[in-house]
Short mmCIF file of N, CA, C and O in Angstrom, two decimals:
data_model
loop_
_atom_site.label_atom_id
_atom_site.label_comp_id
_atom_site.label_asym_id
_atom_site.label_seq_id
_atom_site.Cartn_x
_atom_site.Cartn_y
_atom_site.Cartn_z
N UNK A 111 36.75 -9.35 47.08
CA UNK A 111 37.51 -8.46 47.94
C UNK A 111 37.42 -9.00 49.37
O UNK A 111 36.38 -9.18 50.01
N UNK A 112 38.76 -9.25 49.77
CA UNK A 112 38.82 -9.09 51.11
C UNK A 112 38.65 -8.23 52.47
O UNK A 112 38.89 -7.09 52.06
N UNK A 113 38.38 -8.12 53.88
CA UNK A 113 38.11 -7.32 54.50
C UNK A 113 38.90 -7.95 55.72
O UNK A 113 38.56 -9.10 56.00
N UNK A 114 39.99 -7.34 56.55
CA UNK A 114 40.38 -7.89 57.72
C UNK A 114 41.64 -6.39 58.43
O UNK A 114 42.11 -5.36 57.93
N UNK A 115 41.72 -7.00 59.66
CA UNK A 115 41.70 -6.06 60.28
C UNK A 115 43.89 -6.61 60.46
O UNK A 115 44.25 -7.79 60.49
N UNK A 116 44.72 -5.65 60.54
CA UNK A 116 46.17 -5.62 60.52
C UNK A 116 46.88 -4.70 60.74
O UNK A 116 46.65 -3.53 60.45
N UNK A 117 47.84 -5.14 61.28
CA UNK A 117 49.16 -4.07 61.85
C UNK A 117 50.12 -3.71 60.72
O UNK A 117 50.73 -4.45 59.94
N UNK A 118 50.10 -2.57 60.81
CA UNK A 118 50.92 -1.88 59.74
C UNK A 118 52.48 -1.55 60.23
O UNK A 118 52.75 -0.76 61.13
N UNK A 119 53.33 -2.21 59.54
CA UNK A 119 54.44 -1.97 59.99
C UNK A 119 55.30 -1.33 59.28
O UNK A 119 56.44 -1.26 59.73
N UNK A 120 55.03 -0.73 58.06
CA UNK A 120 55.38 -0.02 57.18
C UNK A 120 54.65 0.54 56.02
O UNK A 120 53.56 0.12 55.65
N UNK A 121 55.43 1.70 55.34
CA UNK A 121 55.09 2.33 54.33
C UNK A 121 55.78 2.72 53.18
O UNK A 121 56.45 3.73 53.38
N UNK A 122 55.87 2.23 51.99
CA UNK A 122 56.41 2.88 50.92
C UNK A 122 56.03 3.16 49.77
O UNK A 122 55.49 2.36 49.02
N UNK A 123 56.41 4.96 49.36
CA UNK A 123 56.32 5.60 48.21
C UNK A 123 57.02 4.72 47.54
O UNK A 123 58.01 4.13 47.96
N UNK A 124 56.28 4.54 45.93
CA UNK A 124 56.54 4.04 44.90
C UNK A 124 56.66 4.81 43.89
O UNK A 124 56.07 5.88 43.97
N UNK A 125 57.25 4.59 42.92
CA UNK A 125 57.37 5.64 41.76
C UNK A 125 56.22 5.57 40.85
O UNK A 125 55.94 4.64 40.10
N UNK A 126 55.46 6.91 41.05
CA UNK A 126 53.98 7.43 40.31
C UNK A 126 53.96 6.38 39.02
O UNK A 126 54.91 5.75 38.55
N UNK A 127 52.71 6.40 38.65
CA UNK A 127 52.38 5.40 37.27
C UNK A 127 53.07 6.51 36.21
O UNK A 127 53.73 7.55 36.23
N UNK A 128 52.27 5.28 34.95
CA UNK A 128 52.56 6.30 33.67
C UNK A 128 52.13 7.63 33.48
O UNK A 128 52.57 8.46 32.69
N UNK A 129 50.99 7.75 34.50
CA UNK A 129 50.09 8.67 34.03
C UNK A 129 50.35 9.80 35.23
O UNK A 129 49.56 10.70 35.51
N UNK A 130 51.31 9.62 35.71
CA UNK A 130 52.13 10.39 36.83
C UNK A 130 51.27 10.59 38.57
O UNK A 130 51.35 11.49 39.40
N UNK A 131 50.31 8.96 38.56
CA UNK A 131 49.38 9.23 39.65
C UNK A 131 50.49 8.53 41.30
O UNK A 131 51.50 7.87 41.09
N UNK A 132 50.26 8.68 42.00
CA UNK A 132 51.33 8.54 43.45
C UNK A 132 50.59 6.78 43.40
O UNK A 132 49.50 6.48 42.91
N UNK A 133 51.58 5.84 44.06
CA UNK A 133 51.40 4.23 43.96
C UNK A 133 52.23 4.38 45.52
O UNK A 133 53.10 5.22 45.76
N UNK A 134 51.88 3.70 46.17
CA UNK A 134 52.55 2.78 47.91
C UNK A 134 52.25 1.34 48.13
O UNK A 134 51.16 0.95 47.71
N UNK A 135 52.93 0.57 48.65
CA UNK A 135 53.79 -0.45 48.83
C UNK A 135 53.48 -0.10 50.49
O UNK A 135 53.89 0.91 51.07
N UNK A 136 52.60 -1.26 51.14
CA UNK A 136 52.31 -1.44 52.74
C UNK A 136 52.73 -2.78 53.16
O UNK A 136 52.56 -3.77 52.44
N UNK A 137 53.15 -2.82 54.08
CA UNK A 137 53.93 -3.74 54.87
C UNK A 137 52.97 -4.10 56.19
O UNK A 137 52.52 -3.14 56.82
N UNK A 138 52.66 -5.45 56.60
CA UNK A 138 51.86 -5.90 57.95
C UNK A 138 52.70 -6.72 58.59
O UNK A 138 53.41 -7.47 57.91
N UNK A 139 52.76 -6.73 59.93
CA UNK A 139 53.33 -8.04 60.76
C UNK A 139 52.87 -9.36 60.18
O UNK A 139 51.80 -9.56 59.61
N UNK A 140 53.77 -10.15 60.40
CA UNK A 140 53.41 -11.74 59.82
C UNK A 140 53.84 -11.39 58.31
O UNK A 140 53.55 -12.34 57.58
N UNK A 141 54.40 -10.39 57.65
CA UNK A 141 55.19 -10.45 56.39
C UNK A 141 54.14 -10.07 55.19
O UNK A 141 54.49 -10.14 54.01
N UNK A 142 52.93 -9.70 55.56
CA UNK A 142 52.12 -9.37 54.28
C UNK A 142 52.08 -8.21 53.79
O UNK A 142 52.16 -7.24 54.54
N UNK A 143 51.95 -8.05 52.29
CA UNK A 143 52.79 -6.65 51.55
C UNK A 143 51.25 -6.22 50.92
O UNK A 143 50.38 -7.09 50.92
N UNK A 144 51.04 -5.29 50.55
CA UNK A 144 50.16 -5.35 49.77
C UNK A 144 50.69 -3.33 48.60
O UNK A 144 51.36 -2.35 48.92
N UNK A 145 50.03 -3.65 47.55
CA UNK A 145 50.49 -2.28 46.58
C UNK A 145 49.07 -1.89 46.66
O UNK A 145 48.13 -2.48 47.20
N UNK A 146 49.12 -0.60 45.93
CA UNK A 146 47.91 0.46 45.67
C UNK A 146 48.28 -0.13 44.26
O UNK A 146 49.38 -0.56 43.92
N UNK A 147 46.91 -0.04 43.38
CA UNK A 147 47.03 -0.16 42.22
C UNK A 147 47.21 1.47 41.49
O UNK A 147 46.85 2.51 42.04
N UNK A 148 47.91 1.36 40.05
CA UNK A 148 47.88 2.21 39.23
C UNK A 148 46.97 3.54 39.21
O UNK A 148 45.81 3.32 38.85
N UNK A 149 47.27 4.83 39.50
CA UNK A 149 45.81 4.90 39.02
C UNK A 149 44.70 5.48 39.97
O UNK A 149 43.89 6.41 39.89
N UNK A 150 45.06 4.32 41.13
CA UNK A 150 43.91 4.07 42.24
C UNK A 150 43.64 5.73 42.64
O UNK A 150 44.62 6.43 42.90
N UNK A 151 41.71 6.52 42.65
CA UNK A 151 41.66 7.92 42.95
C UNK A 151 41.73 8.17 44.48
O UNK A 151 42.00 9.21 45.09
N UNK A 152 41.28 6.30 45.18
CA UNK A 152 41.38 7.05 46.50
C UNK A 152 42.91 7.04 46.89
O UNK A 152 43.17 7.33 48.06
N UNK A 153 43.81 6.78 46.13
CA UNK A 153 45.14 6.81 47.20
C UNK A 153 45.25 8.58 47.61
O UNK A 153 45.90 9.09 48.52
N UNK A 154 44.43 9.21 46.64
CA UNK A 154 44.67 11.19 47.07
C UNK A 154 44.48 11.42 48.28
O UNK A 154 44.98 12.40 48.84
N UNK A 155 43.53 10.33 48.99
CA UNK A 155 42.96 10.81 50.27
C UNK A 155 43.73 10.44 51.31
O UNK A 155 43.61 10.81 52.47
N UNK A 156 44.61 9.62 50.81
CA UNK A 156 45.73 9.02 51.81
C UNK A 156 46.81 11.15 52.15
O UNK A 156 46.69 12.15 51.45
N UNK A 157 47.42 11.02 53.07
CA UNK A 157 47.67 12.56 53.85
C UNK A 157 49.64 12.14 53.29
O UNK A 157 50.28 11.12 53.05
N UNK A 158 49.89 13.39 53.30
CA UNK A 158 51.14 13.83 52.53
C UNK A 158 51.72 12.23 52.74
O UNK A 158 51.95 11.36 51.90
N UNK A 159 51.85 12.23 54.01
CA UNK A 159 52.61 11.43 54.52
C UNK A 159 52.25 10.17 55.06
O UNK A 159 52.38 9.98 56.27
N UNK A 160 51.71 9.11 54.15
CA UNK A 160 51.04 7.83 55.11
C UNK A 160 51.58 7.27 56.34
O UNK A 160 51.09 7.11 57.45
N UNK A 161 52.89 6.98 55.76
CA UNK A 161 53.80 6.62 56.96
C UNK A 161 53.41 6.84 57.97
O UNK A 161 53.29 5.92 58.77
N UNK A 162 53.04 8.28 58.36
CA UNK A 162 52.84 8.51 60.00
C UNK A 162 51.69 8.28 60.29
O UNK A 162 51.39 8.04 61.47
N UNK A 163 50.70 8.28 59.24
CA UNK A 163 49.71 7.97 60.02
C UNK A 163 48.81 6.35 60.06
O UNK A 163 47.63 6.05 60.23
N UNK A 164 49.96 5.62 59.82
CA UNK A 164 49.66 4.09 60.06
C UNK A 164 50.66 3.35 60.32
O UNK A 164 50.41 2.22 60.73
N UNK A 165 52.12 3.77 60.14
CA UNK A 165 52.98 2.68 60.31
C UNK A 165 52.77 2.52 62.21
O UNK A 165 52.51 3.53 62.86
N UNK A 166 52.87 1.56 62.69
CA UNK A 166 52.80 1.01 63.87
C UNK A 166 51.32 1.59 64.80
O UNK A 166 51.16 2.29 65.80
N UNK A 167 50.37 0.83 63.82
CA UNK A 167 48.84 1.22 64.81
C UNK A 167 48.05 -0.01 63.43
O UNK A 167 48.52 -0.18 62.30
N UNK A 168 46.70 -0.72 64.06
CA UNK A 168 46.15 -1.31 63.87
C UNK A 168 45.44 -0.64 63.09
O UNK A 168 44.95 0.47 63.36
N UNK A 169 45.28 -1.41 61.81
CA UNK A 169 44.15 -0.72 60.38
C UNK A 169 43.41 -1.85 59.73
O UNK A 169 43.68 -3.04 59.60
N UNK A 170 42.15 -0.93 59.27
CA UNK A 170 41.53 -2.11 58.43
C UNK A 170 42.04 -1.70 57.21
O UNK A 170 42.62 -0.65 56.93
N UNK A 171 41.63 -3.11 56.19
CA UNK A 171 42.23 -3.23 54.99
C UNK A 171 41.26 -3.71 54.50
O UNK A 171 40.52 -4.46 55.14
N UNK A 172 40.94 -3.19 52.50
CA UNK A 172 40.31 -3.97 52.40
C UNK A 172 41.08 -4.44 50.79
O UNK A 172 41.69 -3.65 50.06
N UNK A 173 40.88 -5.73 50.54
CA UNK A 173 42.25 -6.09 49.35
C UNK A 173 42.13 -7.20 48.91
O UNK A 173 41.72 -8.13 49.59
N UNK A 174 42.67 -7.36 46.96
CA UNK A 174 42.03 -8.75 46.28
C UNK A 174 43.57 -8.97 46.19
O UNK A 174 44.62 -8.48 46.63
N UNK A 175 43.07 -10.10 45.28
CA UNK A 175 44.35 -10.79 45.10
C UNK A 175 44.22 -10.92 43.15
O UNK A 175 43.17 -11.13 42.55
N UNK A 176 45.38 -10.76 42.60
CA UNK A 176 45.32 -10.72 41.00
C UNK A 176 45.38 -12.06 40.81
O UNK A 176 45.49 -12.92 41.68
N UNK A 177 45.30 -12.26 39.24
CA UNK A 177 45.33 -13.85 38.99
C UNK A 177 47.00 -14.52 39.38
O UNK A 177 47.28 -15.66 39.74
N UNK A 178 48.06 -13.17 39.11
CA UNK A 178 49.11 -14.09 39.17
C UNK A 178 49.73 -14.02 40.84
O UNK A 178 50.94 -14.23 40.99
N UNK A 179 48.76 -13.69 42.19
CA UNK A 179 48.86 -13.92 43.48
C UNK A 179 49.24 -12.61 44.12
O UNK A 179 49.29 -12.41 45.33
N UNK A 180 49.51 -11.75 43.16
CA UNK A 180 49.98 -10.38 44.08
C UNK A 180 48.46 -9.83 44.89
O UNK A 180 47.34 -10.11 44.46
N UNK A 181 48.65 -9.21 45.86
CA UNK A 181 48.03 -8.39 46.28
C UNK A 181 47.96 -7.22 46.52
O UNK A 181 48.92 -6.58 46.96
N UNK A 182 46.77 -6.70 46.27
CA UNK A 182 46.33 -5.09 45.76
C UNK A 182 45.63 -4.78 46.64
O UNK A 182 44.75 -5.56 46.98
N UNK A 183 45.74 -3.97 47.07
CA UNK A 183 45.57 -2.80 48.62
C UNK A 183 44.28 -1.95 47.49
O UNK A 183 44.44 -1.50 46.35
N UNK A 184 42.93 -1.97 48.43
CA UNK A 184 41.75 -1.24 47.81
C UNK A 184 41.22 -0.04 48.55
O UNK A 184 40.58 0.85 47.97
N UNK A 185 41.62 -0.03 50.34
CA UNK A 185 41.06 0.58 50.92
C UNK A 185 41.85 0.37 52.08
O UNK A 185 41.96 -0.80 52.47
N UNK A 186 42.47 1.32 52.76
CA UNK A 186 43.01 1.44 54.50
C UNK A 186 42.36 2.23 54.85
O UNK A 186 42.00 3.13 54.08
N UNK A 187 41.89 2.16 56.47
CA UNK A 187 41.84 3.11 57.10
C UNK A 187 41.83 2.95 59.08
O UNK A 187 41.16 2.03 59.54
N UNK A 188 42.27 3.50 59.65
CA UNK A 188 42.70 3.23 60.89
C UNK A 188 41.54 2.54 61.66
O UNK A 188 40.40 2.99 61.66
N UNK A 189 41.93 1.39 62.32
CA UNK A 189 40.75 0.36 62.80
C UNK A 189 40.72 1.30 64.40
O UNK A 189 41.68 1.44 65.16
N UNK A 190 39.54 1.76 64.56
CA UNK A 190 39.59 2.76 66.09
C UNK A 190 38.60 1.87 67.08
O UNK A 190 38.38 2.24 68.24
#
């Protein structure tokens, strides 16, 4: 797992897993994307609305990479 610090320049709701749990799709300056995995229990703690409370403000991240190069978002939270 990775740990580094990035600007969030977006946010997007994804359509819930199979198991009907909420999935987002984050966007950083310099073009890096990263998803919530399937599933994931902490995305609950993320607030109705992520969007507002990270798109355009500096956050830490913490995030692997799968075997076939995607990257999976493990942990945000606002770098203060």
């Amino acid at each position: 797992m990775t740990t580094e610090k990035a600007y969030c320049t977006g946010v997007k709701r994804l359509n819930n897993s199979n198991n009907g749990n909420p999935k987002y799709k984050f966007y950083f300056k310099g073009g890096g994307v990263c998803t919530t995995q399937p599933n994931a229990g902490w995305v609950y703690g993320l607030i109705t609305s992520p969007d507002w409370a990270y798109r355009g403000k500096w956050v830490n991240i913490d995030y692997h990479f799968t075997k076939g190069g995607q990257s999976i978002l493990d942990g945000i939270s606002l770098n203060k």
